[in-house]
PDB file of C-alpha atoms in Angstrom:
ATOM      1  CA  LEU A   3      -0.703  22.043  -3.599  1.00 85.00           C
ATOM      2  CA  ILE A   4       2.615  23.864  -3.214  1.00 87.00           C
ATOM      3  CA  ALA A   5       2.094  25.611  -6.564  1.00 90.00           C
ATOM      4  CA  LEU A   6      -1.406  26.665  -5.474  1.00 91.00           C
ATOM      5  CA  VAL A   7      -0.241  27.910  -2.074  1.00 91.00           C
ATOM      6  CA  ASN A   8       2.656  29.844  -3.611  1.00 93.00           C
ATOM      7  CA  ARG A   9       0.270  31.419  -6.133  1.00 94.00           C
ATOM      8  CA  PHE A  10      -2.017  32.588  -3.326  1.00 93.00           C
ATOM      9  CA  GLN A  11       0.971  34.097  -1.536  1.00 94.00           C
ATOM     10  CA  GLU A  12       2.065  35.904  -4.718  1.00 94.00           C
ATOM     11  CA  LEU A  13      -1.366  37.521  -5.000  1.00 94.00           C
ATOM     12  CA  ALA A  14      -1.522  38.577  -1.339  1.00 92.00           C
ATOM     13  CA  LYS A  15      -0.479  42.080  -0.296  1.00 90.00           C
ATOM     14  CA  VAL A  16       0.246  40.670   3.162  1.00 91.00           C
ATOM     15  CA  PRO A  17       1.345  37.013   3.596  1.00 94.00           C
ATOM     16  CA  ILE A  18      -1.719  34.897   4.311  1.00 93.00           C
ATOM     17  CA  LEU A  19      -2.324  32.033   6.713  1.00 94.00           C
ATOM     18  CA  MET A  20      -3.178  28.789   4.979  1.00 92.00           C
ATOM     19  CA  CYS A  21      -5.474  26.493   6.948  1.00 90.00           C
ATOM     20  CA  GLY A  22      -6.073  22.771   6.499  1.00 86.00           C
ATOM     21  CA  GLU A  23      -8.910  20.603   7.730  1.00 79.00           C
ATOM     22  CA  THR A  24      -7.771  17.328   9.202  1.00 76.00           C
ATOM     23  CA  GLU A  25      -7.770  15.408  12.475  1.00 84.00           C
ATOM     24  CA  ALA A  26      -5.657  12.383  11.562  1.00 87.00           C
ATOM     25  CA  GLY A  27      -2.567  13.895  10.041  1.00 90.00           C
ATOM     26  CA  ALA A  28      -1.990  15.348   6.596  1.00 89.00           C
ATOM     27  CA  GLY A  29      -2.371  11.867   5.107  1.00 88.00           C
ATOM     28  CA  ALA A  30      -6.120  11.995   5.728  1.00 84.00           C
ATOM     29  CA  LEU A  31      -6.452  14.491   2.878  1.00 83.00           C
ATOM     30  CA  ILE A  32      -3.165  14.807   0.984  1.00 84.00           C
ATOM     31  CA  LYS A  33      -1.818  12.073  -1.286  1.00 84.00           C
ATOM     32  CA  GLY A  34       1.646  10.942  -0.253  1.00 88.00           C
ATOM     33  CA  ALA A  35       1.461  12.290   3.294  1.00 92.00           C
ATOM     34  CA  THR A  36       1.450  10.043   6.372  1.00 95.00           C
ATOM     35  CA  PRO A  37      -1.987   8.758   7.467  1.00 93.00           C
ATOM     36  CA  LEU A  38      -2.217   8.706  11.255  1.00 95.00           C
ATOM     37  CA  PRO A  39      -4.644   6.858  13.544  1.00 95.00           C
ATOM     38  CA  CYS A  40      -7.620   8.811  14.876  1.00 95.00           C
ATOM     39  CA  ASN A  41      -7.676  10.285  18.375  1.00 96.00           C
ATOM     40  CA  MET A  42      -9.563   7.321  19.829  1.00 96.00           C
ATOM     41  CA  ALA A  43      -6.684   5.067  18.757  1.00 97.00           C
ATOM     42  CA  LEU A  44      -4.144   7.440  20.285  1.00 97.00           C
ATOM     43  CA  GLY A  45      -6.267   7.436  23.439  1.00 97.00           C
ATOM     44  CA  ALA A  46      -6.061   3.647  23.531  1.00 97.00           C
ATOM     45  CA  THR A  47      -2.249   3.870  23.577  1.00 97.00           C
ATOM     46  CA  GLN A  48      -2.434   6.230  26.594  1.00 96.00           C
ATOM     47  CA  SER A  49       0.945   7.527  25.383  1.00 97.00           C
ATOM     48  CA  GLU A  50       1.779  11.226  25.599  1.00 98.00           C
ATOM     49  CA  GLU A  51       4.881  10.573  23.506  1.00 98.00           C
ATOM     50  CA  LEU A  52       2.842   9.106  20.639  1.00 98.00           C
ATOM     51  CA  ALA A  53       0.322  11.965  20.852  1.00 97.00           C
ATOM     52  CA  TYR A  54       3.235  14.410  20.690  1.00 98.00           C
ATOM     53  CA  GLN A  55       4.630  12.608  17.636  1.00 97.00           C
ATOM     54  CA  ALA A  56       1.211  12.789  15.948  1.00 97.00           C
ATOM     55  CA  GLY A  57       1.290  16.566  16.392  1.00 96.00           C
ATOM     56  CA  ARG A  58       4.912  16.757  15.247  1.00 97.00           C
ATOM     57  CA  ILE A  59       4.338  14.743  12.066  1.00 96.00           C
ATOM     58  CA  THR A  60       1.195  16.698  11.232  1.00 95.00           C
ATOM     59  CA  ALA A  61       3.016  19.998  11.717  1.00 95.00           C
ATOM     60  CA  LEU A  62       6.078  19.108   9.651  1.00 94.00           C
ATOM     61  CA  GLU A  63       4.122  17.625   6.758  1.00 94.00           C
ATOM     62  CA  TYR A  64       1.699  20.527   6.524  1.00 93.00           C
ATOM     63  CA  ARG A  65       4.423  23.163   6.877  1.00 92.00           C
ATOM     64  CA  ALA A  66       6.362  21.433   4.089  1.00 90.00           C
ATOM     65  CA  ARG A  67       3.371  22.133   1.848  1.00 89.00           C
ATOM     66  CA  GLY A  68       2.955  25.743   2.866  1.00 91.00           C
ATOM     67  CA  VAL A  69       0.104  25.250   5.369  1.00 92.00           C
ATOM     68  CA  GLN A  70       0.764  26.874   8.753  1.00 94.00           C
ATOM     69  CA  TRP A  71      -2.581  26.008  10.355  1.00 94.00           C
ATOM     70  CA  PRO A  72      -3.366  22.268  10.072  1.00 92.00           C
ATOM     71  CA  GLY A  73      -6.880  22.687  11.433  1.00 85.00           C
ATOM     72  CA  PRO A  74      -8.670  21.321  14.477  1.00 85.00           C
ATOM     73  CA  SER A  75      -7.535  19.050  17.277  1.00 91.00           C
ATOM     74  CA  VAL A  76     -10.587  17.603  19.019  1.00 95.00           C
ATOM     75  CA  VAL A  77     -10.169  17.834  22.795  1.00 96.00           C
ATOM     76  CA  ASP A  78     -13.781  16.994  23.660  1.00 96.00           C
ATOM     77  CA  VAL A  79     -14.334  14.400  26.398  1.00 97.00           C
ATOM     78  CA  ASN A  80     -16.684  11.895  24.762  1.00 95.00           C
ATOM     79  CA  ILE A  81     -18.918  10.922  27.692  1.00 94.00           C
ATOM     80  CA  GLU A  82     -22.010  10.141  25.579  1.00 92.00           C
ATOM     81  CA  PRO A  83     -21.904   6.660  23.958  1.00 90.00           C
ATOM     82  CA  ASN A  84     -24.572   7.728  21.440  1.00 89.00           C
ATOM     83  CA  ASN A  85     -22.694  10.842  20.362  1.00 88.00           C
ATOM     84  CA  PRO A  86     -23.246  10.906  16.576  1.00 85.00           C
ATOM     85  CA  ILE A  87     -20.390  13.196  15.585  1.00 88.00           C
ATOM     86  CA  ILE A  88     -17.480  13.161  18.084  1.00 92.00           C
ATOM     87  CA  ASN A  89     -17.016   9.436  18.941  1.00 90.00           C
ATOM     88  CA  THR A  90     -13.682   8.319  17.360  1.00 93.00           C
ATOM     89  CA  ARG A  91     -12.534  11.944  17.050  1.00 94.00           C
ATOM     90  CA  SER A  92     -12.070  12.090  20.837  1.00 96.00           C
ATOM     91  CA  PHE A  93      -9.197  10.654  22.865  1.00 97.00           C
ATOM     92  CA  GLY A  94     -11.764   9.076  25.180  1.00 96.00           C
ATOM     93  CA  ASP A  95     -14.213   9.522  28.051  1.00 95.00           C
ATOM     94  CA  SER A  96     -11.670  10.296  30.781  1.00 97.00           C
ATOM     95  CA  PRO A  97     -11.091  14.026  31.371  1.00 97.00           C
ATOM     96  CA  VAL A  98      -7.606  13.311  32.737  1.00 98.00           C
ATOM     97  CA  LEU A  99      -6.574  11.164  29.760  1.00 98.00           C
ATOM     98  CA  VAL A 100      -7.973  13.631  27.214  1.00 98.00           C
ATOM     99  CA  ALA A 101      -6.210  16.516  28.960  1.00 98.00           C
ATOM    100  CA  ARG A 102      -2.850  14.676  28.962  1.00 98.00           C
ATOM    101  CA  LEU A 103      -2.933  13.587  25.325  1.00 98.00           C
ATOM    102  CA  ALA A 104      -4.439  16.816  24.009  1.00 97.00           C
ATOM    103  CA  SER A 105      -1.683  18.796  25.728  1.00 98.00           C
ATOM    104  CA  ALA A 106       0.980  16.548  24.192  1.00 98.00           C
ATOM    105  CA  LEU A 107      -0.558  16.822  20.705  1.00 97.00           C
ATOM    106  CA  ILE A 108      -0.713  20.610  21.009  1.00 97.00           C
ATOM    107  CA  ARG A 109       2.938  20.762  22.019  1.00 97.00           C
ATOM    108  CA  GLY A 110       3.844  18.572  19.061  1.00 97.00           C
ATOM    109  CA  LEU A 111       2.128  21.003  16.711  1.00 97.00           C
ATOM    110  CA  ASP A 112       3.387  24.227  18.275  1.00 96.00           C
ATOM    111  CA  GLU A 113       6.996  23.152  18.796  1.00 97.00           C
ATOM    112  CA  ASN A 114       7.228  22.238  15.125  1.00 96.00           C
ATOM    113  CA  GLY A 115       5.855  25.482  13.748  1.00 94.00           C
ATOM    114  CA  ALA A 116       2.151  24.730  13.264  1.00 96.00           C
ATOM    115  CA  ILE A 117      -0.756  26.668  14.740  1.00 96.00           C
ATOM    116  CA  SER A 118      -2.727  24.456  17.138  1.00 96.00           C
ATOM    117  CA  MET A 119      -6.500  24.736  17.569  1.00 96.00           C
ATOM    118  CA  ALA A 120      -8.765  22.986  20.110  1.00 96.00           C
ATOM    119  CA  ASN A 121     -12.339  21.939  19.245  1.00 94.00           C
ATOM    120  CA  HIS A 122     -15.209  22.400  20.263  1.00 94.00           C
ATOM    121  CA  PHE A 123     -15.430  24.861  23.162  1.00 97.00           C
ATOM    122  CA  PRO A 124     -16.938  24.471  25.734  1.00 97.00           C
ATOM    123  CA  GLY A 125     -17.361  20.740  24.985  1.00 95.00           C
ATOM    124  CA  HIS A 126     -19.163  18.583  22.416  1.00 93.00           C
ATOM    125  CA  GLY A 127     -18.698  15.189  24.061  1.00 92.00           C
ATOM    126  CA  ALA A 128     -22.101  14.982  25.749  1.00 90.00           C
ATOM    127  CA  ALA A 129     -24.077  15.761  22.595  1.00 88.00           C
ATOM    128  CA  VAL A 130     -26.728  13.389  21.270  1.00 85.00           C
ATOM    129  CA  ARG A 131     -27.418  15.475  18.156  1.00 78.00           C
ATOM    130  CA  ASP A 132     -25.196  16.277  15.195  1.00 76.00           C
ATOM    131  CA  SER A 133     -24.708  20.055  14.987  1.00 72.00           C
ATOM    132  CA  HIS A 134     -24.067  19.712  11.248  1.00 76.00           C
ATOM    133  CA  LEU A 135     -27.773  18.911  10.999  1.00 73.00           C
ATOM    134  CA  GLU A 136     -29.544  20.592  13.945  1.00 79.00           C
ATOM    135  CA  LEU A 137     -29.049  22.815  16.970  1.00 83.00           C
ATOM    136  CA  GLY A 138     -28.517  20.674  20.046  1.00 87.00           C
ATOM    137  CA  VAL A 139     -28.743  21.376  23.771  1.00 92.00           C
ATOM    138  CA  ILE A 140     -26.424  19.992  26.466  1.00 93.00           C
ATOM    139  CA  ASN A 141     -28.176  20.115  29.833  1.00 94.00           C
ATOM    140  CA  ARG A 142     -25.263  19.774  32.208  1.00 94.00           C
ATOM    141  CA  SER A 143     -24.635  21.943  35.236  1.00 96.00           C
ATOM    142  CA  ARG A 144     -21.750  24.381  35.372  1.00 96.00           C
ATOM    143  CA  GLU A 145     -20.163  22.232  38.083  1.00 96.00           C
ATOM    144  CA  GLN A 146     -20.442  19.085  35.944  1.00 96.00           C
ATOM    145  CA  MET A 147     -18.797  20.866  33.034  1.00 96.00           C
ATOM    146  CA  LYS A 148     -16.080  22.211  35.290  1.00 96.00           C
ATOM    147  CA  GLN A 149     -15.263  18.665  36.422  1.00 97.00           C
ATOM    148  CA  VAL A 150     -15.425  17.077  32.955  1.00 97.00           C
ATOM    149  CA  GLU A 151     -15.703  19.130  29.758  1.00 96.00           C
ATOM    150  CA  LEU A 152     -13.607  22.115  30.810  1.00 97.00           C
ATOM    151  CA  VAL A 153     -10.725  20.020  32.166  1.00 98.00           C
ATOM    152  CA  SER A 154      -9.251  19.367  28.717  1.00 97.00           C
ATOM    153  CA  PHE A 155      -9.759  22.953  27.580  1.00 98.00           C
ATOM    154  CA  ARG A 156      -7.972  24.266  30.659  1.00 98.00           C
ATOM    155  CA  ALA A 157      -5.134  21.855  29.891  1.00 98.00           C
ATOM    156  CA  ALA A 158      -5.027  22.965  26.252  1.00 98.00           C
ATOM    157  CA  ILE A 159      -4.774  26.607  27.325  1.00 98.00           C
ATOM    158  CA  LYS A 160      -1.996  25.743  29.781  1.00 97.00           C
ATOM    159  CA  ALA A 161      -0.186  23.855  26.982  1.00 97.00           C
ATOM    160  CA  GLY A 162      -0.236  27.032  24.894  1.00 97.00           C
ATOM    161  CA  VAL A 163      -2.926  26.261  22.313  1.00 97.00           C
ATOM    162  CA  LYS A 164      -2.998  29.087  19.773  1.00 97.00           C
ATOM    163  CA  ALA A 165      -6.643  28.949  18.672  1.00 97.00           C
ATOM    164  CA  MET A 166      -9.984  27.755  20.006  1.00 97.00           C
ATOM    165  CA  CYS A 167     -12.925  26.601  17.878  1.00 96.00           C
ATOM    166  CA  THR A 168     -16.485  27.131  19.126  1.00 96.00           C
ATOM    167  CA  ALA A 169     -19.413  24.717  19.369  1.00 94.00           C
ATOM    168  CA  HIS A 170     -22.783  25.292  17.679  1.00 92.00           C
ATOM    169  CA  ILE A 171     -24.540  23.925  20.783  1.00 93.00           C
ATOM    170  CA  CYS A 172     -26.640  25.490  23.543  1.00 94.00           C
ATOM    171  CA  TYR A 173     -25.522  25.210  27.177  1.00 96.00           C
ATOM    172  CA  PRO A 174     -28.320  26.577  29.422  1.00 96.00           C
ATOM    173  CA  ALA A 175     -26.093  26.454  32.520  1.00 97.00           C
ATOM    174  CA  LEU A 176     -23.580  28.768  30.825  1.00 97.00           C
ATOM    175  CA  GLU A 177     -25.868  30.841  28.592  1.00 97.00           C
ATOM    176  CA  PRO A 178     -29.444  31.267  29.900  1.00 95.00           C
ATOM    177  CA  THR A 179     -30.784  32.815  26.679  1.00 95.00           C
ATOM    178  CA  LYS A 180     -32.875  30.033  25.153  1.00 93.00           C
ATOM    179  CA  GLY A 181     -31.613  28.789  21.807  1.00 91.00           C
ATOM    180  CA  LEU A 182     -28.356  30.781  21.848  1.00 94.00           C
ATOM    181  CA  PRO A 183     -25.381  28.501  21.015  1.00 95.00           C
ATOM    182  CA  ALA A 184     -21.833  28.981  22.286  1.00 96.00           C
ATOM    183  CA  THR A 185     -20.682  30.448  18.956  1.00 95.00           C
ATOM    184  CA  LEU A 186     -23.033  33.396  19.446  1.00 96.00           C
ATOM    185  CA  SER A 187     -22.710  33.771  23.221  1.00 97.00           C
ATOM    186  CA  SER A 188     -20.529  36.462  24.814  1.00 97.00           C
ATOM    187  CA  LYS A 189     -21.138  34.807  28.202  1.00 98.00           C
ATOM    188  CA  ILE A 190     -19.339  31.702  26.905  1.00 98.00           C
ATOM    189  CA  LEU A 191     -16.731  33.139  24.535  1.00 98.00           C
ATOM    190  CA  THR A 192     -15.854  36.334  26.386  1.00 97.00           C
ATOM    191  CA  ASP A 193     -16.850  35.909  30.043  1.00 97.00           C
ATOM    192  CA  LEU A 194     -15.940  32.213  30.414  1.00 98.00           C
ATOM    193  CA  LEU A 195     -13.253  31.509  27.795  1.00 98.00           C
ATOM    194  CA  GLN A 196     -11.327  34.769  27.886  1.00 97.00           C
ATOM    195  CA  ASN A 197     -12.007  36.344  31.263  1.00 97.00           C
ATOM    196  CA  GLU A 198     -12.383  33.271  33.502  1.00 97.00           C
ATOM    197  CA  LEU A 199     -10.150  30.692  31.778  1.00 97.00           C
ATOM    198  CA  GLY A 200      -7.612  33.266  30.611  1.00 97.00           C
ATOM    199  CA  PHE A 201      -7.460  32.318  26.933  1.00 98.00           C
ATOM    200  CA  HIS A 202      -6.149  35.210  24.852  1.00 95.00           C
ATOM    201  CA  GLY A 203      -5.487  33.441  21.556  1.00 96.00           C
ATOM    202  CA  LEU A 204      -7.538  33.324  18.369  1.00 97.00           C
ATOM    203  CA  ILE A 205     -11.209  32.353  18.675  1.00 98.00           C
ATOM    204  CA  CYS A 206     -12.515  30.685  15.537  1.00 96.00           C
ATOM    205  CA  SER A 207     -16.137  29.831  14.857  1.00 93.00           C
ATOM    206  CA  ASP A 208     -17.165  26.422  13.686  1.00 90.00           C
ATOM    207  CA  SER A 209     -18.551  26.448  10.154  1.00 87.00           C
ATOM    208  CA  PHE A 210     -21.592  28.579   9.396  1.00 85.00           C
ATOM    209  CA  ALA A 211     -22.439  26.083   6.663  1.00 82.00           C
ATOM    210  CA  MET A 212     -23.706  23.780   9.422  1.00 81.00           C
ATOM    211  CA  ASP A 213     -27.475  23.567   9.804  1.00 76.00           C
ATOM    212  CA  ALA A 214     -27.361  24.210  13.557  1.00 73.00           C
ATOM    213  CA  ILE A 215     -26.770  27.859  12.647  1.00 81.00           C
ATOM    214  CA  ARG A 216     -28.427  28.017   9.227  1.00 76.00           C
ATOM    215  CA  ASN A 217     -31.798  26.737  10.392  1.00 76.00           C
ATOM    216  CA  SER A 218     -31.932  28.804  13.585  1.00 76.00           C
ATOM    217  CA  PHE A 219     -30.541  32.235  12.675  1.00 80.00           C
ATOM    218  CA  GLY A 220     -30.276  34.441   9.626  1.00 76.00           C
ATOM    219  CA  LEU A 221     -26.742  34.095   8.270  1.00 79.00           C
ATOM    220  CA  ASP A 222     -26.002  37.829   8.087  1.00 82.00           C
ATOM    221  CA  ARG A 223     -27.308  38.295  11.615  1.00 86.00           C
ATOM    222  CA  SER A 224     -25.465  35.294  13.018  1.00 89.00           C
ATOM    223  CA  ILE A 225     -22.073  36.333  11.639  1.00 89.00           C
ATOM    224  CA  VAL A 226     -22.331  39.715  13.395  1.00 91.00           C
ATOM    225  CA  MET A 227     -23.555  38.040  16.595  1.00 93.00           C
ATOM    226  CA  ALA A 228     -20.548  35.697  16.562  1.00 94.00           C
ATOM    227  CA  PHE A 229     -18.184  38.632  16.074  1.00 94.00           C
ATOM    228  CA  ARG A 230     -19.788  40.511  18.976  1.00 94.00           C
ATOM    229  CA  ALA A 231     -19.580  37.378  21.149  1.00 96.00           C
ATOM    230  CA  GLY A 232     -15.815  37.116  20.689  1.00 96.00           C
ATOM    231  CA  CYS A 233     -15.063  35.222  17.440  1.00 96.00           C
ATOM    232  CA  ASP A 234     -11.995  36.554  15.647  1.00 96.00           C
ATOM    233  CA  VAL A 235     -12.162  34.245  12.628  1.00 94.00           C
ATOM    234  CA  LEU A 236     -15.504  33.370  11.048  1.00 91.00           C
ATOM    235  CA  LEU A 237     -15.834  30.264   8.886  1.00 88.00           C
ATOM    236  CA  GLY A 238     -18.395  31.587   6.430  1.00 80.00           C
ATOM    237  CA  TYR A 239     -17.875  29.349   3.394  1.00 76.00           C
ATOM    238  CA  PRO A 240     -19.572  29.244   0.908  1.00 78.00           C
ATOM    239  CA  GLU A 241     -21.098  32.702   1.461  1.00 77.00           C
ATOM    240  CA  THR A 242     -17.767  34.310   2.364  1.00 83.00           C
ATOM    241  CA  ALA A 243     -18.318  37.519   0.359  1.00 87.00           C
ATOM    242  CA  GLU A 244     -21.820  38.030   1.780  1.00 86.00           C
ATOM    243  CA  PHE A 245     -20.581  37.493   5.333  1.00 86.00           C
ATOM    244  CA  GLN A 246     -17.745  39.938   4.837  1.00 89.00           C
ATOM    245  CA  GLN A 247     -20.176  42.555   3.553  1.00 91.00           C
ATOM    246  CA  ALA A 248     -22.493  42.005   6.529  1.00 90.00           C
ATOM    247  CA  LEU A 249     -19.621  42.454   8.975  1.00 91.00           C
ATOM    248  CA  VAL A 250     -18.267  45.565   7.233  1.00 92.00           C
ATOM    249  CA  LYS A 251     -21.758  47.071   7.181  1.00 93.00           C
ATOM    250  CA  ALA A 252     -22.194  46.440  10.910  1.00 93.00           C
ATOM    251  CA  ILE A 253     -18.845  48.027  11.771  1.00 92.00           C
ATOM    252  CA  GLU A 254     -19.477  51.045   9.545  1.00 93.00           C
ATOM    253  CA  SER A 255     -22.860  51.653  11.169  1.00 93.00           C
ATOM    254  CA  GLU A 256     -21.535  51.108  14.712  1.00 91.00           C
ATOM    255  CA  PRO A 257     -18.111  52.782  15.154  1.00 90.00           C
ATOM    256  CA  GLU A 258     -17.848  51.340  18.672  1.00 89.00           C
ATOM    257  CA  LEU A 259     -17.155  47.958  17.030  1.00 92.00           C
ATOM    258  CA  GLN A 260     -13.917  49.225  15.451  1.00 94.00           C
ATOM    259  CA  PRO A 261     -11.728  48.517  18.527  1.00 94.00           C
ATOM    260  CA  ARG A 262     -13.210  45.006  18.597  1.00 93.00           C
ATOM    261  CA  LEU A 263     -12.167  44.534  14.954  1.00 95.00           C
ATOM    262  CA  ASP A 264      -8.694  45.913  15.642  1.00 96.00           C
ATOM    263  CA  LYS A 265      -8.270  43.356  18.429  1.00 96.00           C
ATOM    264  CA  SER A 266      -9.078  40.466  16.081  1.00 96.00           C
ATOM    265  CA  VAL A 267      -6.826  41.761  13.307  1.00 96.00           C
ATOM    266  CA  ARG A 268      -3.976  42.129  15.793  1.00 97.00           C
ATOM    267  CA  LYS A 269      -4.383  38.499  16.864  1.00 97.00           C
ATOM    268  CA  VAL A 270      -4.212  37.309  13.252  1.00 96.00           C
ATOM    269  CA  LEU A 271      -1.105  39.392  12.515  1.00 96.00           C
ATOM    270  CA  LEU A 272       0.612  38.100  15.650  1.00 95.00           C
ATOM    271  CA  LEU A 273      -0.077  34.506  14.573  1.00 95.00           C
ATOM    272  CA  LYS A 274       1.345  35.203  11.122  1.00 95.00           C
ATOM    273  CA  THR A 275       4.492  36.518  12.760  1.00 95.00           C
ATOM    274  CA  TRP A 276       4.656  33.550  15.142  1.00 95.00           C
ATOM    275  CA  ALA A 277       4.344  31.155  12.172  1.00 94.00           C
ATOM    276  CA  GLY A 278       7.286  32.881  10.470  1.00 93.00           C
ATOM    277  CA  LEU A 279       5.317  34.000   7.433  1.00 91.00           C
ATOM    278  CA  PRO A 280       7.385  37.144   6.783  1.00 83.00           C
ATOM    279  CA  GLN A 281      10.485  34.931   6.407  1.00 82.00           C
ATOM    280  CA  ARG A 282       8.845  31.798   4.980  1.00 81.00           C
ATOM    281  CA  GLN A 283       6.102  32.941   2.655  1.00 83.00           C
ATOM    282  CA  PHE A 284       6.955  30.581  -0.224  1.00 88.00           C
ATOM    283  CA  ILE A 285       7.719  26.846  -0.259  1.00 87.00           C
ATOM    284  CA  SER A 286      10.060  24.839  -2.508  1.00 84.00           C
ATOM    285  CA  PRO A 287       8.927  21.443  -3.880  1.00 77.00           C
ATOM    286  CA  GLU A 288      12.290  19.945  -2.948  1.00 74.00           C
ATOM    287  CA  GLN A 289      11.533  20.503   0.728  1.00 69.00           C
ATOM    288  CA  ASP A 290       8.208  18.703   0.299  1.00 69.00           C
ATOM    289  CA  LEU A 291       9.828  15.646  -1.293  1.00 73.00           C
ATOM    290  CA  SER A 292      12.310  15.234   1.542  1.00 79.00           C
ATOM    291  CA  ILE A 293       9.787  15.453   4.395  1.00 88.00           C
ATOM    292  CA  VAL A 294       6.284  14.354   3.447  1.00 89.00           C
ATOM    293  CA  GLY A 295       5.576  10.638   3.901  1.00 90.00           C
ATOM    294  CA  ASN A 296       9.126   9.741   4.857  1.00 92.00           C
ATOM    295  CA  ARG A 297      10.115   6.387   6.361  1.00 93.00           C
ATOM    296  CA  GLU A 298      10.432   7.661   9.945  1.00 95.00           C
ATOM    297  CA  PHE A 299       6.919   9.130   9.907  1.00 96.00           C
ATOM    298  CA  ARG A 300       5.373   5.961   8.483  1.00 96.00           C
ATOM    299  CA  ARG A 301       7.195   3.806  11.029  1.00 97.00           C
ATOM    300  CA  MET A 302       5.861   6.019  13.830  1.00 97.00           C
ATOM    301  CA  ALA A 303       2.306   5.822  12.446  1.00 97.00           C
ATOM    302  CA  MET A 304       2.541   2.029  12.437  1.00 97.00           C
ATOM    303  CA  GLU A 305       3.725   2.049  16.052  1.00 97.00           C
ATOM    304  CA  MET A 306       0.706   4.185  17.001  1.00 97.00           C
ATOM    305  CA  ALA A 307      -1.615   1.733  15.254  1.00 97.00           C
ATOM    306  CA  ARG A 308      -0.039  -1.348  16.851  1.00 97.00           C
ATOM    307  CA  LYS A 309      -0.101   0.098  20.372  1.00 97.00           C
ATOM    308  CA  SER A 310      -3.732   1.156  19.975  1.00 97.00           C
ATOM    309  CA  ILE A 311      -4.940  -2.440  19.695  1.00 94.00           C
ATOM    310  CA  THR A 312      -6.987  -3.162  22.794  1.00 91.00           C
ATOM    311  CA  VAL A 313      -8.171  -6.499  24.159  1.00 87.00           C
ATOM    312  CA  VAL A 314     -11.826  -6.119  25.096  1.00 84.00           C
ATOM    313  CA  LYS A 315     -12.405  -9.739  26.077  1.00 83.00           C
ATOM    314  CA  GLY A 316     -10.030 -12.657  26.104  1.00 77.00           C
ATOM    315  CA  SER A 317      -8.806 -15.708  27.960  1.00 75.00           C
ATOM    316  CA  THR A 318      -5.457 -17.422  28.461  1.00 66.00           C
TER     317      THR A 318
END
């Protein structure tokens, strides 16, 4: 992995951000790294210190392999027992608990040099449909969302989260246009997230490979809609080249979009600077061997697992 990352950096005219995709530490995907318990287990510990350590370990192990952006941290409040996709990825069903532990995890990432990202704005915890497969609708009032879903996102913003990932879900109380999901809604991504909640970091779309978008909108059209709505980074795999062409074509035909593009590029460059890329573009394997999967990290992971064990029913 280090050889691959270093090769990418050699080819890049400007140092590039490397992004992972994990929610339970680097060990979930990378051989030799420390596997961590899922967020539900961390929620069962109710420990901000352990949540912080989960972020710290994730940050240090990914940075040792040349990845500055570990990927998503789910901060959704899972209030729907039949939720098919969030469930164990959430800290729990209490807005206060999720806010506390999400904030600690974010601090653990940021204070150890990794870019933190909160999923899935403005909240995926009440969903009964899997957005990987179909476009869902969450019929909750704005006041309900303010008291539940948005609590953890406000906390994440206050904790200094660097990026926010969008939800491919419709919220009629926030976006009245029928069938328009948060990823494509300026009312949600610009008016609510940026103007009302005061988030000025990077806004990243969820994947456009998911059927919630594919089956409801043309891909070229949806990528431009997401950009207009406020997305700075667009997850367009596997049609990355086609999406790039669609976006370039839109900007060339509408010069008024150029300042919008400049704003997104500036955010990306600022994050690269924050992550120390100009000074730490390449990684040495020796650094990897001394950090990844070390005894302290594995001991901490075991403590998280032990303290997550919860008695549901018992007698003395």
